[in-house]
GROMACS .gro file of C-alpha atoms in nm:
model
  344
    1MET     CA    1  19.746  -4.903   6.247
    2ALA     CA    2  20.072  -4.923   6.060
    3SER     CA    3  19.912  -5.003   5.728
    4LEU     CA    4  19.745  -4.666   5.714
    5ARG     CA    5  19.984  -4.444   5.529
    6SER     CA    6  20.055  -4.095   5.657
    7SER     CA    7  19.936  -3.959   5.322
    8ALA     CA    8  19.580  -4.049   5.420
    9PHE     CA    9  19.593  -3.799   5.702
   10GLN     CA   10  19.775  -3.541   5.492
   11SER     CA   11  19.504  -3.565   5.230
   12LEU     CA   12  19.245  -3.512   5.501
   13ILE     CA   13  19.357  -3.158   5.580
   14ARG     CA   14  19.336  -3.048   5.216
   15VAL     CA   15  18.961  -3.062   5.206
   16ARG     CA   16  18.693  -2.832   5.350
   17SER     CA   17  18.624  -2.661   5.684
   18PRO     CA   18  18.840  -2.635   5.907
   19LEU     CA   19  19.021  -2.966   5.849
   20LEU     CA   20  18.846  -2.958   5.512
   21ARG     CA   21  18.953  -2.603   5.445
   22CYS     CA   22  19.092  -2.603   5.091
   23GLN     CA   23  18.950  -2.814   4.812
   24GLN     CA   24  19.193  -2.967   4.568
   25ARG     CA   25  19.191  -2.768   4.245
   26ARG     CA   26  19.079  -2.949   3.937
   27TRP     CA   27  19.264  -2.937   3.607
   28ALA     CA   28  19.155  -2.687   3.347
   29GLN     CA   29  18.832  -2.777   3.173
   30VAL     CA   30  18.663  -2.683   2.850
   31HIS     CA   31  18.313  -2.557   2.928
   32ASP     CA   32  18.040  -2.568   2.664
   33VAL     CA   33  17.923  -2.205   2.656
   34ARG     CA   34  17.628  -2.131   2.432
   35PHE     CA   35  17.519  -1.781   2.350
   36LEU     CA   36  17.153  -1.699   2.304
   37ALA     CA   37  17.074  -1.504   1.988
   38THR     CA   38  16.863  -1.195   2.055
   39HIS     CA   39  16.678  -0.947   1.837
   40HIS     CA   40  16.824  -0.595   1.834
   41ASP     CA   41  16.605  -0.288   1.863
   42PRO     CA   42  16.495  -0.218   1.502
   43LYS     CA   43  16.475   0.158   1.568
   44HIS     CA   44  16.841   0.163   1.671
   45VAL     CA   45  16.941  -0.018   1.350
   46LEU     CA   46  16.724   0.212   1.137
   47ASP     CA   47  16.877   0.530   1.287
   48LYS     CA   48  17.228   0.394   1.239
   49TYR     CA   49  17.184   0.329   0.865
   50ARG     CA   50  16.925   0.598   0.782
   51ALA     CA   51  17.161   0.795   0.556
   52LYS     CA   52  17.247   0.489   0.346
   53LEU     CA   53  16.882   0.383   0.330
   54ASP     CA   54  16.776   0.731   0.213
   55GLN     CA   55  17.039   0.718  -0.059
   56ARG     CA   56  16.927   0.368  -0.165
   57ALA     CA   57  16.562   0.480  -0.174
   58LYS     CA   58  16.643   0.777  -0.402
   59GLU     CA   59  16.850   0.557  -0.633
   60GLU     CA   60  16.554   0.320  -0.679
   61GLY     CA   61  16.302   0.602  -0.722
   62HIS     CA   62  16.127   0.582  -0.385
   63ASP     CA   63  16.008   0.886  -0.189
   64SER     CA   64  16.108   0.753   0.157
   65VAL     CA   65  16.260   0.464   0.344
   66ASP     CA   66  15.911   0.338   0.431
   67SER     CA   67  15.832   0.312   0.062
   68LEU     CA   68  16.156   0.117   0.011
   69LYS     CA   69  16.061  -0.121   0.292
   70ASP     CA   70  15.718  -0.180   0.138
   71ALA     CA   71  15.881  -0.268  -0.191
   72TYR     CA   72  16.107  -0.526  -0.026
   73LYS     CA   73  15.846  -0.648   0.227
   74ASP     CA   74  15.803  -0.994   0.076
   75LYS     CA   75  16.177  -1.049   0.045
   76ILE     CA   76  16.240  -0.938   0.406
   77HIS     CA   77  15.969  -1.170   0.532
   78ASP     CA   78  16.114  -1.462   0.336
   79LEU     CA   79  16.466  -1.401   0.474
   80ARG     CA   80  16.334  -1.378   0.830
   81ARG     CA   81  16.139  -1.700   0.787
   82LYS     CA   82  16.450  -1.886   0.670
   83ALA     CA   83  16.655  -1.749   0.961
   84GLU     CA   84  16.393  -1.842   1.223
   85THR     CA   85  16.502  -2.086   1.500
   86PRO     CA   86  16.324  -2.223   1.811
   87LEU     CA   87  16.523  -1.978   2.023
   88THR     CA   88  16.467  -1.681   1.789
   89PRO     CA   89  16.118  -1.713   1.639
   90GLU     CA   90  15.982  -1.459   1.401
   91PRO     CA   91  15.798  -1.188   1.598
   92ASP     CA   92  15.422  -1.177   1.555
   93PRO     CA   93  15.339  -0.857   1.361
   94SER     CA   94  15.007  -0.827   1.544
   95SER     CA   95  15.179  -0.815   1.885
   96PRO     CA   96  15.324  -0.485   2.013
   97GLY     CA   97  15.702  -0.444   2.005
   98THR     CA   98  15.725  -0.345   2.369
   99PRO     CA   99  15.635  -0.561   2.670
  100SER     CA  100  15.283  -0.539   2.798
  101ALA     CA  101  15.224  -0.260   3.044
  102VAL     CA  102  15.004  -0.488   3.252
  103PRO     CA  103  15.211  -0.760   3.424
  104PRO     CA  104  15.063  -1.108   3.459
  105PRO     CA  105  14.887  -1.177   3.788
  106PRO     CA  106  15.109  -1.330   4.058
  107PRO     CA  107  15.065  -1.704   4.121
  108LYS     CA  108  14.825  -1.794   4.397
  109PRO     CA  109  14.997  -1.905   4.720
  110LEU     CA  110  14.984  -2.274   4.793
  111ALA     CA  111  14.808  -2.412   5.096
  112PRO     CA  112  15.046  -2.490   5.388
  113GLU     CA  113  15.024  -2.865   5.335
  114LEU     CA  114  15.100  -2.826   4.963
  115GLN     CA  115  15.392  -2.593   5.042
  116ALA     CA  116  15.543  -2.866   5.261
  117ALA     CA  117  15.500  -3.121   4.982
  118ALA     CA  118  15.656  -2.883   4.728
  119SER     CA  119  15.947  -2.819   4.963
  120ALA     CA  120  16.007  -3.191   5.002
  121THR     CA  121  15.994  -3.237   4.624
  122LYS     CA  122  16.249  -2.961   4.561
  123SER     CA  123  16.493  -3.103   4.814
  124GLY     CA  124  16.459  -3.451   4.665
  125ILE     CA  125  16.353  -3.602   4.998
  126LYS     CA  126  16.077  -3.860   4.981
  127PRO     CA  127  15.828  -3.813   5.265
  128LEU     CA  128  15.741  -4.100   5.494
  129ASP     CA  129  15.395  -4.115   5.331
  130THR     CA  130  15.556  -4.267   5.021
  131TYR     CA  131  15.668  -4.572   5.223
  132LEU     CA  132  15.389  -4.625   5.477
  133ASP     CA  133  15.036  -4.512   5.549
  134VAL     CA  134  15.136  -4.284   5.837
  135GLU     CA  135  14.784  -4.229   5.970
  136LYS     CA  136  14.715  -4.602   5.991
  137ILE     CA  137  15.041  -4.704   6.158
  138ARG     CA  138  15.002  -4.417   6.403
  139GLU     CA  139  14.736  -4.629   6.574
  140LEU     CA  140  14.978  -4.920   6.631
  141PRO     CA  141  15.212  -4.971   6.929
  142PRO     CA  142  15.583  -4.886   6.879
  143LYS     CA  143  15.693  -5.253   6.859
  144GLU     CA  144  15.457  -5.324   6.569
  145ILE     CA  145  15.560  -5.003   6.390
  146GLU     CA  146  15.924  -5.108   6.415
  147ALA     CA  147  15.844  -5.454   6.276
  148LEU     CA  148  15.644  -5.309   5.984
  149TRP     CA  149  15.922  -5.065   5.900
  150ARG     CA  150  16.181  -5.339   5.885
  151LEU     CA  151  15.953  -5.563   5.679
  152ARG     CA  152  15.891  -5.273   5.440
  153ASN     CA  153  16.263  -5.258   5.357
  154VAL     CA  154  16.370  -5.621   5.394
  155ASN     CA  155  16.345  -5.709   5.024
  156GLN     CA  156  16.531  -5.403   4.895
  157SER     CA  157  16.893  -5.498   4.836
  158ASN     CA  158  17.022  -5.139   4.832
  159SER     CA  159  16.817  -5.022   5.130
  160ILE     CA  160  16.914  -4.958   5.494
  161CYS     CA  161  16.661  -4.900   5.768
  162ALA     CA  162  16.651  -4.846   6.143
  163VAL     CA  163  16.418  -4.728   6.416
  164ILE     CA  164  16.580  -4.480   6.658
  165PRO     CA  165  16.438  -4.386   7.000
  166ILE     CA  166  16.369  -4.014   7.008
  167ASP     CA  167  16.599  -3.954   7.310
  168THR     CA  168  16.892  -4.113   7.128
  169TYR     CA  169  16.814  -3.915   6.814
  170HIS     CA  170  16.805  -3.586   7.006
  171ARG     CA  171  17.151  -3.652   7.150
  172ILE     CA  172  17.287  -3.732   6.803
  173LEU     CA  173  17.108  -3.429   6.658
  174SER     CA  174  17.264  -3.193   6.914
  175ALA     CA  175  17.613  -3.315   6.824
  176ALA     CA  176  17.533  -3.306   6.450
  177ARG     CA  177  17.431  -2.939   6.456
  178GLN     CA  178  17.763  -2.852   6.618
  179ASN     CA  179  17.966  -3.094   6.402
  180PRO     CA  180  17.790  -3.120   6.064
  181GLN     CA  181  18.092  -3.276   5.887
  182PHE     CA  182  18.316  -3.567   5.978
  183ILE     CA  183  18.517  -3.852   5.830
  184LEU     CA  184  18.477  -4.223   5.902
  185PRO     CA  185  18.704  -4.515   5.815
  186LEU     CA  186  18.582  -4.824   5.632
  187PRO     CA  187  18.814  -5.118   5.715
  188ARG     CA  188  18.926  -5.324   5.417
  189THR     CA  189  19.160  -5.617   5.367
  190LYS     CA  190  19.368  -5.628   5.052
  191THR     CA  191  19.540  -5.929   4.900
  192ALA     CA  192  19.840  -5.922   4.669
  193GLN     CA  193  20.054  -6.188   4.508
  194GLN     CA  194  20.422  -6.184   4.602
  195PRO     CA  195  20.640  -6.313   4.317
  196ALA     CA  196  20.866  -6.609   4.392
  197GLU     CA  197  21.180  -6.407   4.324
  198GLU     CA  198  21.079  -6.157   4.595
  199SER     CA  199  20.992  -6.421   4.855
  200PRO     CA  200  21.262  -6.520   5.109
  201ASP     CA  201  21.199  -6.891   5.051
  202GLY     CA  202  21.166  -6.856   4.675
  203GLU     CA  203  20.796  -6.946   4.663
  204ALA     CA  204  20.508  -6.729   4.543
  205LYS     CA  205  20.278  -6.623   4.825
  206THR     CA  206  19.951  -6.440   4.879
  207ILE     CA  207  19.996  -6.148   5.119
  208THR     CA  208  19.698  -6.003   5.304
  209THR     CA  209  19.719  -5.651   5.442
  210ALA     CA  210  19.470  -5.454   5.651
  211GLY     CA  211  19.380  -5.094   5.578
  212ALA     CA  212  19.087  -4.858   5.547
  213ASP     CA  213  18.911  -4.626   5.304
  214ILE     CA  214  18.815  -4.285   5.438
  215HIS     CA  215  18.463  -4.153   5.377
  216PHE     CA  216  18.332  -3.800   5.425
  217LEU     CA  217  17.988  -3.740   5.576
  218GLN     CA  218  17.773  -3.426   5.577
  219TRP     CA  219  17.454  -3.359   5.774
  220GLY     CA  220  17.164  -3.162   5.628
  221PHE     CA  221  16.856  -3.020   5.800
  222HIS     CA  222  16.536  -2.957   5.603
  223PRO     CA  223  16.169  -2.865   5.660
  224PRO     CA  224  15.936  -3.154   5.742
  225ALA     CA  225  15.898  -3.376   5.434
  226SER     CA  226  15.533  -3.470   5.457
  227ALA     CA  227  15.308  -3.507   5.153
  228SER     CA  228  14.993  -3.584   5.351
  229SER     CA  229  14.738  -3.307   5.392
  230SER     CA  230  14.613  -3.468   5.712
  231THR     CA  231  14.952  -3.467   5.883
  232VAL     CA  232  14.951  -3.254   6.197
  233PRO     CA  233  15.264  -3.035   6.232
  234SER     CA  234  15.485  -3.115   6.528
  235THR     CA  235  15.428  -2.909   6.840
  236ASN     CA  236  15.787  -2.973   6.952
  237PRO     CA  237  16.038  -2.749   6.767
  238ALA     CA  238  16.305  -3.017   6.814
  239ASN     CA  239  16.098  -3.255   6.598
  240ASP     CA  240  15.984  -3.010   6.331
  241HIS     CA  241  16.236  -3.107   6.061
  242THR     CA  242  16.377  -3.385   5.844
  243SER     CA  243  16.750  -3.457   5.860
  244THR     CA  244  16.980  -3.626   5.610
  245ILE     CA  245  17.333  -3.762   5.598
  246ILE     CA  246  17.524  -3.813   5.276
  247PHE     CA  247  17.838  -4.025   5.255
  248THR     CA  248  18.101  -3.965   4.987
  249ASN     CA  249  18.438  -4.129   4.933
  250LEU     CA  250  18.695  -3.877   5.056
  251GLU     CA  251  18.910  -3.912   4.744
  252ALA     CA  252  18.608  -3.834   4.525
  253TYR     CA  253  18.521  -3.535   4.743
  254LYS     CA  254  18.877  -3.403   4.716
  255LEU     CA  255  18.856  -3.427   4.338
  256HIS     CA  256  18.501  -3.301   4.273
  257GLY     CA  257  18.406  -3.108   4.587
  258SER     CA  258  18.032  -3.049   4.620
  259PHE     CA  259  17.982  -3.213   4.277
  260ALA     CA  260  18.108  -3.550   4.403
  261GLN     CA  261  17.845  -3.824   4.384
  262PRO     CA  262  17.742  -3.961   4.726
  263HIS     CA  263  17.734  -4.338   4.754
  264THR     CA  264  17.484  -4.347   5.044
  265THR     CA  265  17.203  -4.114   5.150
  266ILE     CA  266  17.034  -4.141   5.490
  267THR     CA  267  16.701  -3.974   5.581
  268HIS     CA  268  16.551  -3.943   5.929
  269HIS     CA  269  16.170  -3.914   5.937
  270LEU     CA  270  16.021  -3.756   6.250
  271ASP     CA  271  15.652  -3.797   6.166
  272LEU     CA  272  15.602  -4.030   6.464
  273ALA     CA  273  15.842  -3.860   6.704
  274ASP     CA  274  15.582  -3.670   6.909
  275ASP     CA  275  15.327  -3.942   6.978
  276LYS     CA  276  15.531  -4.263   6.940
  277GLY     CA  277  15.881  -4.148   7.038
  278LEU     CA  278  16.028  -4.305   6.723
  279VAL     CA  279  16.244  -4.179   6.436
  280LEU     CA  280  16.230  -4.392   6.123
  281MET     CA  281  16.558  -4.396   5.935
  282HIS     CA  282  16.581  -4.492   5.568
  283GLY     CA  283  16.902  -4.522   5.369
  284GLN     CA  284  16.970  -4.575   5.000
  285VAL     CA  285  17.299  -4.712   4.868
  286MET     CA  286  17.376  -4.616   4.510
  287PRO     CA  287  17.478  -4.906   4.283
  288ASP     CA  288  17.820  -4.922   4.115
  289THR     CA  289  17.985  -4.681   4.361
  290GLY     CA  290  18.229  -4.929   4.514
  291VAL     CA  291  18.042  -4.953   4.847
  292SER     CA  292  17.818  -5.248   4.934
  293THR     CA  293  17.506  -5.230   5.148
  294SER     CA  294  17.681  -5.403   5.440
  295GLU     CA  295  17.972  -5.158   5.418
  296ALA     CA  296  17.732  -4.865   5.413
  297SER     CA  297  17.558  -5.012   5.718
  298TRP     CA  298  17.894  -5.015   5.896
  299LEU     CA  299  17.940  -4.644   5.826
  300VAL     CA  300  17.587  -4.566   5.948
  301SER     CA  301  17.648  -4.757   6.270
  302CYS     CA  302  17.965  -4.552   6.321
  303VAL     CA  303  17.755  -4.234   6.321
  304GLN     CA  304  17.598  -4.328   6.653
  305ARG     CA  305  17.934  -4.433   6.795
  306PHE     CA  306  18.080  -4.087   6.732
  307TYR     CA  307  17.773  -3.861   6.761
  308ASP     CA  308  17.583  -4.003   7.059
  309PHE     CA  309  17.769  -3.799   7.321
  310GLY     CA  310  17.547  -3.921   7.602
  311GLY     CA  311  17.586  -4.284   7.498
  312GLN     CA  312  17.843  -4.455   7.276
  313ALA     CA  313  18.033  -4.136   7.186
  314HIS     CA  314  18.166  -4.076   7.536
  315GLY     CA  315  18.537  -4.039   7.588
  316ARG     CA  316  18.781  -4.040   7.299
  317LYS     CA  317  18.520  -4.079   7.022
  318GLY     CA  318  18.356  -3.749   7.112
  319GLU     CA  319  18.696  -3.583   7.144
  320LEU     CA  320  18.794  -3.692   6.792
  321LEU     CA  321  18.471  -3.548   6.652
  322ARG     CA  322  18.527  -3.212   6.824
  323MET     CA  323  18.894  -3.201   6.720
  324PHE     CA  324  18.795  -3.257   6.357
  325THR     CA  325  18.546  -2.968   6.369
  326GLN     CA  326  18.799  -2.740   6.538
  327GLY     CA  327  19.072  -2.830   6.289
  328ASP     CA  328  19.306  -2.970   6.553
  329VAL     CA  329  19.556  -3.125   6.312
  330GLN     CA  330  19.813  -3.192   6.582
  331ASN     CA  331  19.597  -3.423   6.793
  332PHE     CA  332  19.360  -3.574   6.536
  333LYS     CA  333  19.504  -3.906   6.419
  334VAL     CA  334  19.349  -4.124   6.149
  335GLU     CA  335  19.501  -4.435   6.306
  336GLU     CA  336  19.325  -4.357   6.634
  337LEU     CA  337  19.001  -4.286   6.445
  338LEU     CA  338  19.014  -4.638   6.299
  339GLU     CA  339  19.084  -4.795   6.638
  340GLU     CA  340  18.790  -4.613   6.799
  341ALA     CA  341  18.556  -4.702   6.511
  342GLU     CA  342  18.625  -5.071   6.562
  343LYS     CA  343  18.541  -5.052   6.934
  344MET     CA  344  18.179  -5.145   6.993
   0.00000   0.00000   0.00000
């Protein structure tokens, strides 16, 4: 498409692995570095100034440095109290100066089901149990499960949902493990006012041009995100995981790298994959990121078009995905990527 400038493709090859190999460097920043105050070893300080302390003790009529310290004990305590901060509290005189010789007992290991829940919490992935009662819907036929899943998300304006047959998901998964990163175009039409003096007939006009924004996607593969203690682990290794996709505007990713804020996050739940042959997909579109829910849905639909090698991703779509992963700059064309994305 002629409206896509060549700079869009040139910017593509400045990012990470292999076509996204080098991230754009950011301008110099001022980092807020805070240093933690620590207490020095008092014996080291005492040895360093022992000669001066002995001299001061003799001048004030004391027999030893210990006697001098006793004389100034109240003053020293008052100065320490005034200098105390939350990060540097006054040491408790009753506690020994050295760490305890007996280490604290190690934490007790969590039960397997609690470990899975903790893992899901750390990764930020909400398990399917937080949306539906998995054990109850497991008794329903697939058609009713699909209807309940769509009804569960119908009133959420920033939510995307889908139900994927397990065979289709496995084909997409196989391609995703080999090609965990890709870019997708989001078609946009732009309007601009042409001044009368620039118009051939001398009249102001509204000009509409077609183009596209480029978005970067990354796959992630995580342990099963199940918070239910009654959930039975999958017996099929291919279903024993939770996968995610995050979408980020390519310009934002070039600028911020891994710190760029994704505008859409997709999670695939495989809790029902073994017995029902279904994968429940849930997506969340972040507000105020410049991408609407319908636009995010377009990008999600493009994932199947380019990753389902046994289905929609046959032919040129699959070739473009492989060329991107291999870093084939000569043959990978953004214009062709847009044309293939618009083919249903």
